[in-house]
PDB file of C-alpha atoms and ligand atoms in Angstrom:
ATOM      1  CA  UNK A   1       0.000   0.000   0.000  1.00  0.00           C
ATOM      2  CA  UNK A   2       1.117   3.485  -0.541  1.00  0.00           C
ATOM      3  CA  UNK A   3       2.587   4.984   2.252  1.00  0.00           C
ATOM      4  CA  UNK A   4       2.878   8.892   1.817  1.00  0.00           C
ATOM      5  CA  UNK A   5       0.117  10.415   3.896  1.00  0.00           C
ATOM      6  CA  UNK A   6      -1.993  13.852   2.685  1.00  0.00           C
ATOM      7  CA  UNK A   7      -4.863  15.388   3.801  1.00  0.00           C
ATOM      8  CA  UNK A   8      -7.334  16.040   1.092  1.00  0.00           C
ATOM      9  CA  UNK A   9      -6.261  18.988  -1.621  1.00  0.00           C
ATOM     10  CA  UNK A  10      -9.614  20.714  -0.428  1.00  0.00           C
ATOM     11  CA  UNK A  11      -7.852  20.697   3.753  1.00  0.00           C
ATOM     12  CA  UNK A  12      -7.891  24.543   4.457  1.00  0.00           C
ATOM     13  CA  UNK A  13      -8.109  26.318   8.143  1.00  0.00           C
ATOM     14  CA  UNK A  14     -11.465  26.965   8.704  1.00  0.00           C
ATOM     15  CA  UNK A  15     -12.111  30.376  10.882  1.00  0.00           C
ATOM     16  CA  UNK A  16     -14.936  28.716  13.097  1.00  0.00           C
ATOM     17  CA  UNK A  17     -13.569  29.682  16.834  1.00  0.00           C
ATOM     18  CA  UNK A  18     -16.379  29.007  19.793  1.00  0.00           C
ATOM     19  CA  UNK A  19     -15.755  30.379  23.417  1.00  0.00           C
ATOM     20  CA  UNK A  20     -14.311  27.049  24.658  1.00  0.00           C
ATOM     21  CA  UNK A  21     -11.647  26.931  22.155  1.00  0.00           C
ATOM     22  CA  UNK A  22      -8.679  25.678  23.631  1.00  0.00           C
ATOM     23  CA  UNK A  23     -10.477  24.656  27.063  1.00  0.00           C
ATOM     24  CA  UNK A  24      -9.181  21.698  28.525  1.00  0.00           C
ATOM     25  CA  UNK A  25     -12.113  19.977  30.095  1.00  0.00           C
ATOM     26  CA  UNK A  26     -12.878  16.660  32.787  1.00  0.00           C
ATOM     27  CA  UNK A  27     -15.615  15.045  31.601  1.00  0.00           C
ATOM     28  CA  UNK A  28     -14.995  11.967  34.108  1.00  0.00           C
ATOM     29  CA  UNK A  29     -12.140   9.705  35.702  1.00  0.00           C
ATOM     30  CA  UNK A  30      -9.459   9.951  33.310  1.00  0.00           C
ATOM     31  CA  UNK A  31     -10.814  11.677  30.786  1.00  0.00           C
ATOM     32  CA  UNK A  32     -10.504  14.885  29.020  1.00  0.00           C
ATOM     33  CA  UNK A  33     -11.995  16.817  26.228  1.00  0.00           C
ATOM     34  CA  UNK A  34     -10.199  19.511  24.677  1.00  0.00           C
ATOM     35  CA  UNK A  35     -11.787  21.949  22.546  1.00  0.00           C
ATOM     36  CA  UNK A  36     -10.476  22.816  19.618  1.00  0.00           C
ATOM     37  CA  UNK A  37     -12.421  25.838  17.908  1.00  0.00           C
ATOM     38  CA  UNK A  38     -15.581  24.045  17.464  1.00  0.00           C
ATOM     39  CA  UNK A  39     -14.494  20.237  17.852  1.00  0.00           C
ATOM     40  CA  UNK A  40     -13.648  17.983  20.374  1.00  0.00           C
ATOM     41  CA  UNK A  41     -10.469  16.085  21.145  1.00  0.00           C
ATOM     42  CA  UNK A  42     -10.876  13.153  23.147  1.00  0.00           C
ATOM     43  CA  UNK A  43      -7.770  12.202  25.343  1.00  0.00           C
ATOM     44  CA  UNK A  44      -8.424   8.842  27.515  1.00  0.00           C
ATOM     45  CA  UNK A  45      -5.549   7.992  30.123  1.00  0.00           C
ATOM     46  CA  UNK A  46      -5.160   4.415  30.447  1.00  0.00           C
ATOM     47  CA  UNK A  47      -2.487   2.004  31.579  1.00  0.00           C
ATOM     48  CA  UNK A  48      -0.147   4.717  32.546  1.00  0.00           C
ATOM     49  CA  UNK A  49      -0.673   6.802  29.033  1.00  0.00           C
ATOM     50  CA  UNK A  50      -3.262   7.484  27.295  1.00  0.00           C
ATOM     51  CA  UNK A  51      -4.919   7.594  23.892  1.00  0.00           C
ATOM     52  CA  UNK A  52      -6.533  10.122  21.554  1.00  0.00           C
ATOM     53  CA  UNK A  53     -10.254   9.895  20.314  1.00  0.00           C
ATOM     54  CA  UNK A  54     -10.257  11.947  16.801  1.00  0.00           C
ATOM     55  CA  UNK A  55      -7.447  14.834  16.259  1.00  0.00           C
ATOM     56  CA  UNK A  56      -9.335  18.452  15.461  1.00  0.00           C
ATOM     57  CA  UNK A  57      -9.489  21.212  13.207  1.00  0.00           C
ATOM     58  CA  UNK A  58      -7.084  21.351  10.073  1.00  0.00           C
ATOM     59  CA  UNK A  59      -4.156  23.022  10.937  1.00  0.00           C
ATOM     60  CA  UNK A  60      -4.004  23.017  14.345  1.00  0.00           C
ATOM     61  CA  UNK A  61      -1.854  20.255  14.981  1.00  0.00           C
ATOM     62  CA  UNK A  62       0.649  21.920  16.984  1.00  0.00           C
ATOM     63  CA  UNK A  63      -2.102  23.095  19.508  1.00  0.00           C
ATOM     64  CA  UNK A  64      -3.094  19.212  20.186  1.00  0.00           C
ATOM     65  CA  UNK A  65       0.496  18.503  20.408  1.00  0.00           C
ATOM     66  CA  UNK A  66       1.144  21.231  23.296  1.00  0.00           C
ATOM     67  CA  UNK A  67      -2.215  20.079  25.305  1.00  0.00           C
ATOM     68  CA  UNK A  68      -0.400  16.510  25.330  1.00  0.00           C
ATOM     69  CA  UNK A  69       3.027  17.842  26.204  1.00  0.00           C
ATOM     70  CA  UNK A  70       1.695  20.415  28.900  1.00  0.00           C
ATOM     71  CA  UNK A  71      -0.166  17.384  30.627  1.00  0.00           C
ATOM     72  CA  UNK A  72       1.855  14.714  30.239  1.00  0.00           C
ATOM     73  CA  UNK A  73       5.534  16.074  29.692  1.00  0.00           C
ATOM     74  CA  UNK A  74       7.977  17.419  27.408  1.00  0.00           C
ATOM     75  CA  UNK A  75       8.237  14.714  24.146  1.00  0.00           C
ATOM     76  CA  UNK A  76       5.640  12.538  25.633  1.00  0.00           C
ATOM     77  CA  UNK A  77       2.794  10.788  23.172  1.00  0.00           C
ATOM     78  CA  UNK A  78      -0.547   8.953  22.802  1.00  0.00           C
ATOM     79  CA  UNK A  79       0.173   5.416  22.190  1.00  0.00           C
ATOM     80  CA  UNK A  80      -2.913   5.510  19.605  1.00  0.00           C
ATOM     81  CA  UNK A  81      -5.494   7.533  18.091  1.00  0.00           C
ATOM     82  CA  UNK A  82      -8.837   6.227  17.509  1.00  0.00           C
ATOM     83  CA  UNK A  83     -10.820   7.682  14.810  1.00  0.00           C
ATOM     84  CA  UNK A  84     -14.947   7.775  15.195  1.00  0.00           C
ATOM     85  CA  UNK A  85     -15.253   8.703  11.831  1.00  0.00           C
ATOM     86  CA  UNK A  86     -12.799  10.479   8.971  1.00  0.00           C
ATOM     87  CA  UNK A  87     -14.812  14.320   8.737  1.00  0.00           C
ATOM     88  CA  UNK A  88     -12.123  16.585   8.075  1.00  0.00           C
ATOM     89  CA  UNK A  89     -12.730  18.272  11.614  1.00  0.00           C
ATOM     90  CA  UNK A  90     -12.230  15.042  13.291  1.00  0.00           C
ATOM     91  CA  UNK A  91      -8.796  13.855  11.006  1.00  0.00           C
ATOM     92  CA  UNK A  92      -7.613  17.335  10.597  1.00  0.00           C
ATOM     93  CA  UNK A  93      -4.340  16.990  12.231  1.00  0.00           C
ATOM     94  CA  UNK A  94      -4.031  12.799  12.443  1.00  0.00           C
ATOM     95  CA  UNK A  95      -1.068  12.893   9.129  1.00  0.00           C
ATOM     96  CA  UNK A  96       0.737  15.618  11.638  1.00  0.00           C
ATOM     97  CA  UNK A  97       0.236  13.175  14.344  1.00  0.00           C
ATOM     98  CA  UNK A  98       1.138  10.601  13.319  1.00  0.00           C
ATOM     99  CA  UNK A  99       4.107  11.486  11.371  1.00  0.00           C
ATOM    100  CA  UNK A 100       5.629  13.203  14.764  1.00  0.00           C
ATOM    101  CA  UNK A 101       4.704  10.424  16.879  1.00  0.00           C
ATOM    102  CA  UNK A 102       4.737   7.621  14.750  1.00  0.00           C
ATOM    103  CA  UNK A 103       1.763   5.943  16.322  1.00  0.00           C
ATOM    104  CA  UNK A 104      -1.443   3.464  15.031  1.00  0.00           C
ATOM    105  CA  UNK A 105      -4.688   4.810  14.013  1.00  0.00           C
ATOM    106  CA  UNK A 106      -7.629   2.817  14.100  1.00  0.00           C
ATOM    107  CA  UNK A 107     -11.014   3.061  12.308  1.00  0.00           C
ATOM    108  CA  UNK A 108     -13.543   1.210  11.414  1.00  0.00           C
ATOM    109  CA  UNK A 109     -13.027  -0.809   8.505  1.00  0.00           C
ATOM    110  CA  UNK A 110     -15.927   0.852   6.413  1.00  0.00           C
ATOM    111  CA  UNK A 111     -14.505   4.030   7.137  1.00  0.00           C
ATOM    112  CA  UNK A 112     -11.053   3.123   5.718  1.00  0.00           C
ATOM    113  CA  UNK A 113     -11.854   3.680   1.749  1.00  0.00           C
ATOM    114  CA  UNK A 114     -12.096   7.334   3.232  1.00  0.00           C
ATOM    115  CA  UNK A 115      -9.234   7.264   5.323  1.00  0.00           C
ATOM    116  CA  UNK A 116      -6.666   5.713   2.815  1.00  0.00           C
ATOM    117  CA  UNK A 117      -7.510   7.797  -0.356  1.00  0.00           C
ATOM    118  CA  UNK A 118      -9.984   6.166  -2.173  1.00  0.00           C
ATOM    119  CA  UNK A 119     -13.395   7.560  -1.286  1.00  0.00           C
ATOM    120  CA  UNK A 120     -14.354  11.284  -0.935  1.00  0.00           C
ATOM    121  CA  UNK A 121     -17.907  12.006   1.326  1.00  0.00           C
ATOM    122  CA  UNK A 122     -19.995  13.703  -0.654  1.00  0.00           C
ATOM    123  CA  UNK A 123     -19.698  17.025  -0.758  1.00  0.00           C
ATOM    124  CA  UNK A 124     -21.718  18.837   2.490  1.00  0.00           C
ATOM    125  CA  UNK A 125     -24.740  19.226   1.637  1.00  0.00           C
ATOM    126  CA  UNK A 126     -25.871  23.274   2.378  1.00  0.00           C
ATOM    127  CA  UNK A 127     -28.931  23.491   0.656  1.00  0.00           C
ATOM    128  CA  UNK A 128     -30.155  20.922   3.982  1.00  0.00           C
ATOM    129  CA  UNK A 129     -32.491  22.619   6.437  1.00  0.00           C
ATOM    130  CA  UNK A 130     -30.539  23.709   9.322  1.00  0.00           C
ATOM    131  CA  UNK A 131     -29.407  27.085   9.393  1.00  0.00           C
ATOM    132  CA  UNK A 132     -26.337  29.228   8.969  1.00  0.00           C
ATOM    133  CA  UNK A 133     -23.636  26.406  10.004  1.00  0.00           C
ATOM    134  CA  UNK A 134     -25.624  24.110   6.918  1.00  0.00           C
ATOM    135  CA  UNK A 135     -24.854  27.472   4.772  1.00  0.00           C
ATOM    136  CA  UNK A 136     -21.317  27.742   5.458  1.00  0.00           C
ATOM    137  CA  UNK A 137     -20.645  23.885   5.151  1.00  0.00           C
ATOM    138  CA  UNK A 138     -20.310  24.629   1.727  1.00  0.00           C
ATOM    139  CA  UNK A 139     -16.401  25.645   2.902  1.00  0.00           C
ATOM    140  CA  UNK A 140     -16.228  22.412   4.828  1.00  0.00           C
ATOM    141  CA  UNK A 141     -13.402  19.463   3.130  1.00  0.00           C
ATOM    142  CA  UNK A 142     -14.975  16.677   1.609  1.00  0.00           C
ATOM    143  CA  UNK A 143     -12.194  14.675   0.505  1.00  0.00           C
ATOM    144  CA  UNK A 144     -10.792  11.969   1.882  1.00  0.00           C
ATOM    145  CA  UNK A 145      -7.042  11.552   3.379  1.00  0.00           C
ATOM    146  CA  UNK A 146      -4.090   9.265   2.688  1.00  0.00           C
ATOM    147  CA  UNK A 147      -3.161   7.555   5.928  1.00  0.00           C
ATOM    148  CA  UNK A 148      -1.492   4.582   3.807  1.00  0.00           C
ATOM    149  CA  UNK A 149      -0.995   1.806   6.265  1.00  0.00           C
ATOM    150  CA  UNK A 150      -0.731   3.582   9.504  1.00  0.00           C
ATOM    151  CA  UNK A 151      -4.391   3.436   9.606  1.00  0.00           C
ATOM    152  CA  UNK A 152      -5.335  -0.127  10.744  1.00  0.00           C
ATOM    153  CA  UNK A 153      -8.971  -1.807  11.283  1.00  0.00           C
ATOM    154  CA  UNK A 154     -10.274  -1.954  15.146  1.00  0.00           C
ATOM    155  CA  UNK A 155     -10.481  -5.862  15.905  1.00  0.00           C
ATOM    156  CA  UNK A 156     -13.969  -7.419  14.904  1.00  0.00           C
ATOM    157  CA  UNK A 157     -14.327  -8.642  18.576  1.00  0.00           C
ATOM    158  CA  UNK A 158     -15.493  -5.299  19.401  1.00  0.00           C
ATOM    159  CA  UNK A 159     -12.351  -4.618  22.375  1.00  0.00           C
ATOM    160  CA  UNK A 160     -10.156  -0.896  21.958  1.00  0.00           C
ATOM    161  CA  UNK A 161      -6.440  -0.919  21.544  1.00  0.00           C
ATOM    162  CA  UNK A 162      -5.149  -0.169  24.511  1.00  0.00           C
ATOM    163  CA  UNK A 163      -8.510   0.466  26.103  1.00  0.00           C
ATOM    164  CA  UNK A 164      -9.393  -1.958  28.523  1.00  0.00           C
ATOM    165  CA  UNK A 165     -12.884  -2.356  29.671  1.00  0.00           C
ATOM    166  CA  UNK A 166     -14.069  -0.512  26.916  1.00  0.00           C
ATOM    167  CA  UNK A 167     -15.989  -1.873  23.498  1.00  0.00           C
ATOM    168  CA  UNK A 168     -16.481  -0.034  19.737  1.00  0.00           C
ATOM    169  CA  UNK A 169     -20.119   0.240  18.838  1.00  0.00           C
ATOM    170  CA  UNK A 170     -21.056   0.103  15.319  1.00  0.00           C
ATOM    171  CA  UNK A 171     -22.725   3.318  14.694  1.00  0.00           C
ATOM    172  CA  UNK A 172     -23.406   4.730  11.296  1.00  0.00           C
ATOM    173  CA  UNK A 173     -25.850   6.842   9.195  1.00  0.00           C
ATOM    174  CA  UNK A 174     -23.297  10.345   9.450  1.00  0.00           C
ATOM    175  CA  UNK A 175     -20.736   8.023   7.797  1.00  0.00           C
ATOM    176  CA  UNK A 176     -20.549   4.410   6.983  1.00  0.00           C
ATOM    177  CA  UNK A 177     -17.830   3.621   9.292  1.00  0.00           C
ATOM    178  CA  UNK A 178     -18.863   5.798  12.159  1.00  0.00           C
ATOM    179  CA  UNK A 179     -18.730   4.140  15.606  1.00  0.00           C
ATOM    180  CA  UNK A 180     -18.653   5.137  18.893  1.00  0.00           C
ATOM    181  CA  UNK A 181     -16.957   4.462  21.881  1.00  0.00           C
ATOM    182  CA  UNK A 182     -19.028   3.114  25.422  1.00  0.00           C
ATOM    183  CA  UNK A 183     -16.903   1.886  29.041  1.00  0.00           C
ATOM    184  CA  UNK A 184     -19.420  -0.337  30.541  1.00  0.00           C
ATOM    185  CA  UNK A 185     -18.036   0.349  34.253  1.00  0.00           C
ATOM    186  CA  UNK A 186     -19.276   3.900  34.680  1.00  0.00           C
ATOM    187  CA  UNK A 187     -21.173   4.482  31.663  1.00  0.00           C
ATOM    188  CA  UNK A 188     -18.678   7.026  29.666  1.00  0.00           C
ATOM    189  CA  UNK A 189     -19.917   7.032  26.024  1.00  0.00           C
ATOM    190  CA  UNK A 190     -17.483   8.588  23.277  1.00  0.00           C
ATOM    191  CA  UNK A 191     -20.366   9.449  20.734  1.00  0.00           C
ATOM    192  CA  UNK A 192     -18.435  11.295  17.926  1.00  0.00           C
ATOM    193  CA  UNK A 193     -20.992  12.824  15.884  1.00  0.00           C
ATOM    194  CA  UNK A 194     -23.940  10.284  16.158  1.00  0.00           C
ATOM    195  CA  UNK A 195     -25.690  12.716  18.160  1.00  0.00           C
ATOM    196  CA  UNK A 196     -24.158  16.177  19.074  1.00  0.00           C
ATOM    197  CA  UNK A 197     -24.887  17.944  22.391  1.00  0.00           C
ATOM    198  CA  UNK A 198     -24.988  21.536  20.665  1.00  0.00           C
ATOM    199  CA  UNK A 199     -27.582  22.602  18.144  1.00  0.00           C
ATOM    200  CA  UNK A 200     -25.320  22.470  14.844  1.00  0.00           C
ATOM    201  CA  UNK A 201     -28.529  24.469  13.497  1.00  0.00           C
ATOM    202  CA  UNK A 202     -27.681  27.662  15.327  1.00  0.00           C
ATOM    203  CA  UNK A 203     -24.790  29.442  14.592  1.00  0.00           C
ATOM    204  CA  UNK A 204     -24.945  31.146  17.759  1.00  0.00           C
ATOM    205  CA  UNK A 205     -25.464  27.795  19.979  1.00  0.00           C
ATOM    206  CA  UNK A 206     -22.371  26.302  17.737  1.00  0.00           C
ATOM    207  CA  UNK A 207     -20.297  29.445  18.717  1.00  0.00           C
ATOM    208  CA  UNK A 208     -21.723  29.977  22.424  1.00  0.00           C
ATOM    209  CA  UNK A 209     -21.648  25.812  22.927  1.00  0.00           C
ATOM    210  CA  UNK A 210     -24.882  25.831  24.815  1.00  0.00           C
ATOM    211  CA  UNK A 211     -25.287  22.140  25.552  1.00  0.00           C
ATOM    212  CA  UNK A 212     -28.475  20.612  23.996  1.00  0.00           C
ATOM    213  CA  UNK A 213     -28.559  16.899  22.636  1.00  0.00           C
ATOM    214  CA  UNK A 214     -28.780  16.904  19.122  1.00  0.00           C
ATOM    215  CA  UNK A 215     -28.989  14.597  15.980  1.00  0.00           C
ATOM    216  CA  UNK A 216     -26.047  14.140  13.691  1.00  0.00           C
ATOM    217  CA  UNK A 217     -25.094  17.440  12.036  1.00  0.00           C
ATOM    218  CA  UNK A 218     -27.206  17.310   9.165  1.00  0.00           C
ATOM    219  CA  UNK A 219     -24.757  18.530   6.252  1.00  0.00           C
ATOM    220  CA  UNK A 220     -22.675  15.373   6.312  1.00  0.00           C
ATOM    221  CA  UNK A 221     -25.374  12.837   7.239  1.00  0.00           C
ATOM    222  CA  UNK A 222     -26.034  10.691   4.247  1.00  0.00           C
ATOM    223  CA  UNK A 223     -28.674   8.137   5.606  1.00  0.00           C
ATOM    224  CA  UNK A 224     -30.894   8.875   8.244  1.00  0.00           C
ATOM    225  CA  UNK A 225     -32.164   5.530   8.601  1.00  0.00           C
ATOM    226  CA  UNK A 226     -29.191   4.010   9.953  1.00  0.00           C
ATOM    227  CA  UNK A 227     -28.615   6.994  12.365  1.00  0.00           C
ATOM    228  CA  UNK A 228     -32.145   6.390  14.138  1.00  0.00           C
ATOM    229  CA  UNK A 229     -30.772   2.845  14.181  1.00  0.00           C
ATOM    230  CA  UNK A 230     -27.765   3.969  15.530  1.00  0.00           C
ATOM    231  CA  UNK A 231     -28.956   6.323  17.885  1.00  0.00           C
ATOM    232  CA  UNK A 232     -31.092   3.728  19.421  1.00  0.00           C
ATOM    233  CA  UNK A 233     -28.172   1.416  20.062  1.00  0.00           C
ATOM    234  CA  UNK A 234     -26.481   4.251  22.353  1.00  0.00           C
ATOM    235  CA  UNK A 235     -29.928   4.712  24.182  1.00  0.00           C
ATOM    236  CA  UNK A 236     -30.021   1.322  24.914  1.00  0.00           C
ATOM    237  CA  UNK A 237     -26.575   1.278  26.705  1.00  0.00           C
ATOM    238  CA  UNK A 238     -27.745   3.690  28.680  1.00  0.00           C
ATOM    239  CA  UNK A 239     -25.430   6.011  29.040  1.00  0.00           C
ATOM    240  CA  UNK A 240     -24.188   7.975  32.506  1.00  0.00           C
ATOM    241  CA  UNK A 241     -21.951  10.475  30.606  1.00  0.00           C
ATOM    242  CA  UNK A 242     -22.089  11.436  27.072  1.00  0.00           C
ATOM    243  CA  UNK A 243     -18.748  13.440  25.212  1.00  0.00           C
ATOM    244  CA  UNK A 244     -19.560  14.314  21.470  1.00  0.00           C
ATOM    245  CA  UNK A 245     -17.618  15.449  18.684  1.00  0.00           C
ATOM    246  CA  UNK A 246     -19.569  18.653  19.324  1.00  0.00           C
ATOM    247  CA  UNK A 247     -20.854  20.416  21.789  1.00  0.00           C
ATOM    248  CA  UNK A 248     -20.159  20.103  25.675  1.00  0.00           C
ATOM    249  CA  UNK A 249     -20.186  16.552  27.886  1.00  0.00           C
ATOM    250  CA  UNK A 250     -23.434  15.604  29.166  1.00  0.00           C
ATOM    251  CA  UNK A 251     -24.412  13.513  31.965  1.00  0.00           C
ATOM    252  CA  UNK A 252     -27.139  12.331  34.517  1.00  0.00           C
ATOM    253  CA  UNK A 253     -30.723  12.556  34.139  1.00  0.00           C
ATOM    254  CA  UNK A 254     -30.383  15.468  31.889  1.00  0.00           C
ATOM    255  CA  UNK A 255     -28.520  13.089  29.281  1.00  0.00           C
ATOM    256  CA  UNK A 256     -31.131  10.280  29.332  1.00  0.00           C
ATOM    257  CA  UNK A 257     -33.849  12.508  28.984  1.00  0.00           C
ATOM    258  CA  UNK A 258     -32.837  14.788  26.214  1.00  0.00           C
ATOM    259  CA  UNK A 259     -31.406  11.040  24.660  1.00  0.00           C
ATOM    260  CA  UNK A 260     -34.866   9.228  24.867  1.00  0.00           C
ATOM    261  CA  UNK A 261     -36.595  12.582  23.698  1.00  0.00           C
ATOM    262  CA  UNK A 262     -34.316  12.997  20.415  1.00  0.00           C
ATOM    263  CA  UNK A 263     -34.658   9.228  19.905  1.00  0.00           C
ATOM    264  CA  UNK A 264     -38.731   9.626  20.379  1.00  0.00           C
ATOM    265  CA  UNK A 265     -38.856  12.578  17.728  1.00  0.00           C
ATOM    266  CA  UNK A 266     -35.727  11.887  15.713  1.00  0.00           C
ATOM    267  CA  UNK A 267     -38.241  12.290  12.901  1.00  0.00           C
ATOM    268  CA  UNK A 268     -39.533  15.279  13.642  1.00  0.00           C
ATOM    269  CA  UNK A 269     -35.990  16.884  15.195  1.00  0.00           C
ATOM    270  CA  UNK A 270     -33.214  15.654  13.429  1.00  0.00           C
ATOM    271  CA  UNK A 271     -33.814  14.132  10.088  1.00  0.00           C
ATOM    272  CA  UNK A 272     -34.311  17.513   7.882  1.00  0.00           C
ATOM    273  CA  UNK A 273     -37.143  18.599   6.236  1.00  0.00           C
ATOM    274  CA  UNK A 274     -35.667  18.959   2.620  1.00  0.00           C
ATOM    275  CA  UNK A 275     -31.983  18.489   1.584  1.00  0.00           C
ATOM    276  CA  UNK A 276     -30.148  16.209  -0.447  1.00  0.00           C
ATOM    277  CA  UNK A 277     -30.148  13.014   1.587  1.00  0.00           C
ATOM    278  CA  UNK A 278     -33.338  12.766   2.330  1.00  0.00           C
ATOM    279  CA  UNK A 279     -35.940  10.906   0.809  1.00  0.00           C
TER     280      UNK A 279
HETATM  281 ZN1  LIG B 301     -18.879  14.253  11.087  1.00  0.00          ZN
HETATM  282 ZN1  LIG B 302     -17.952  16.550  13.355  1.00  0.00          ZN
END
């Protein structure tokens, strides 16, 4: 397999900035979510490291790189990255990443076509209903990156490299490989973009992070069947504490009720009324 890594020819910085940009938060025991502009950056500490759930923005791999060195030491590194899907504000620094720290990333295997150069998404989709942030979409990347072979499969017995206790859920509809992360102990769900817990139809609630649980930004999602379907599976783990590729964590009775609301209206609430990808 080829092994020079790109981002897509269509990677630019995008000048989205929300007021947690940069926060480093606690969203439970050993783990943190650091917000870059409008994304999250999951860092899980585990067996005396730790490992990093998706990578940010485009271009702003040497912030992620000083959050990990500022925590955990001058020239320390994840031992992995785990990807819940390849969106360009989820990969945007992972060939950075990887190429300074020489690490594994691992997907799902439907996600790889996207992941080693031989898919593009479709292009976001901004005529969808949902607001300004479905207007500027238009901006967003759409193609996919070369990771060659430093992006590897997550094992079909549904464990996490190097993340004991936890399991990979299956979880697409946004993408075809999309799956999420759940650590049966205490209930800590790593949704990626699933569901959201910020209104990705209000540019304001996007920039001001106001937490609300939301379905799958609407731009990107290509079948809406397979995210109720999806979105039901994560009800049914019931969940204690929710961290999303967008918005702010979520827990307690707040999280299961906004969950088992958005899953009783999903039709209503997050499938769009008109746009491309709907039928
Ligand atoms: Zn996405
Ligand atoms: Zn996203």
């Amino acid at each position: 397999m080829k092994n020079e890594m790109t981002y897509g020819d269509d990677y630019k910085f995008i000048p989205a900035i929300s007021v947690k940009n940069g926060d480093l938060l606690e969203v439970t025991n050993g783990v943190l979510c650091y917000v870059d502009q409008i994304v999250n950056v999951i860092i899980v500490e585990a067996g005396g490291g730790c490992v990093l759930v998706d990578t940010g923005m485009p271009k702003s791999a040497e912030k992620v790189i000083s959050v990990i060195e500022k925590r955990y030491g001058t020239g320390s590194k994840p031992m992995a990255i785990l990807l819940t899907h390849g969106h360009f504000d989820h990969v945007g620094t992972v060939v950075d990443l990887v190429r300074k720290w020489n690490i594994p990333v691992f997907a799902h295997e439907l996600e790889l076509p996207f992941l080693t150069g031989e898919k593009d998404y479709p292009e976001p989709d901004s005529s969808v209903e949902g607001g300004m942030v479905a207007k500027i979409s238009r901006f967003f990347p759409n193609e996919a990156i070369q990771l060659g072979d430093h992006v590897k499969p997550l094992p079909e017995n549904g464990e996490v490299p190097f993340l004991e206790g936890f399991s990979w859920i299956h979880t697409p509809g946004h993408t075809p490989g999309h799956v999420s992360f759940f650590r049966k102990e205490d209930g800590l769900l790593i949704a990626g973009d699933a569901f959201v817990t910020v209104r990705q139809d209000s540019l304001y609630q996007v920039m001001s992070q106001i937490g609300e649980v939301s379905g799958p930004p609407r731009y990107f999602t290509t079948d809406w069947d397979a995210s109720y379907l999806s979105l039901k599976k994560l009800v049914d783990v019931n969940p204690n504490v929710a961290v999303t590729g967008h918005g702010p964590p979520l827990g307690g009775p707040t999280l299961k009720e906004e969950l088992e609301s958005l899953l009783a209206h999903f039709k209503d609430v997050a499938v769009p009324d008109y746009g491309r990808f709907t039928h």
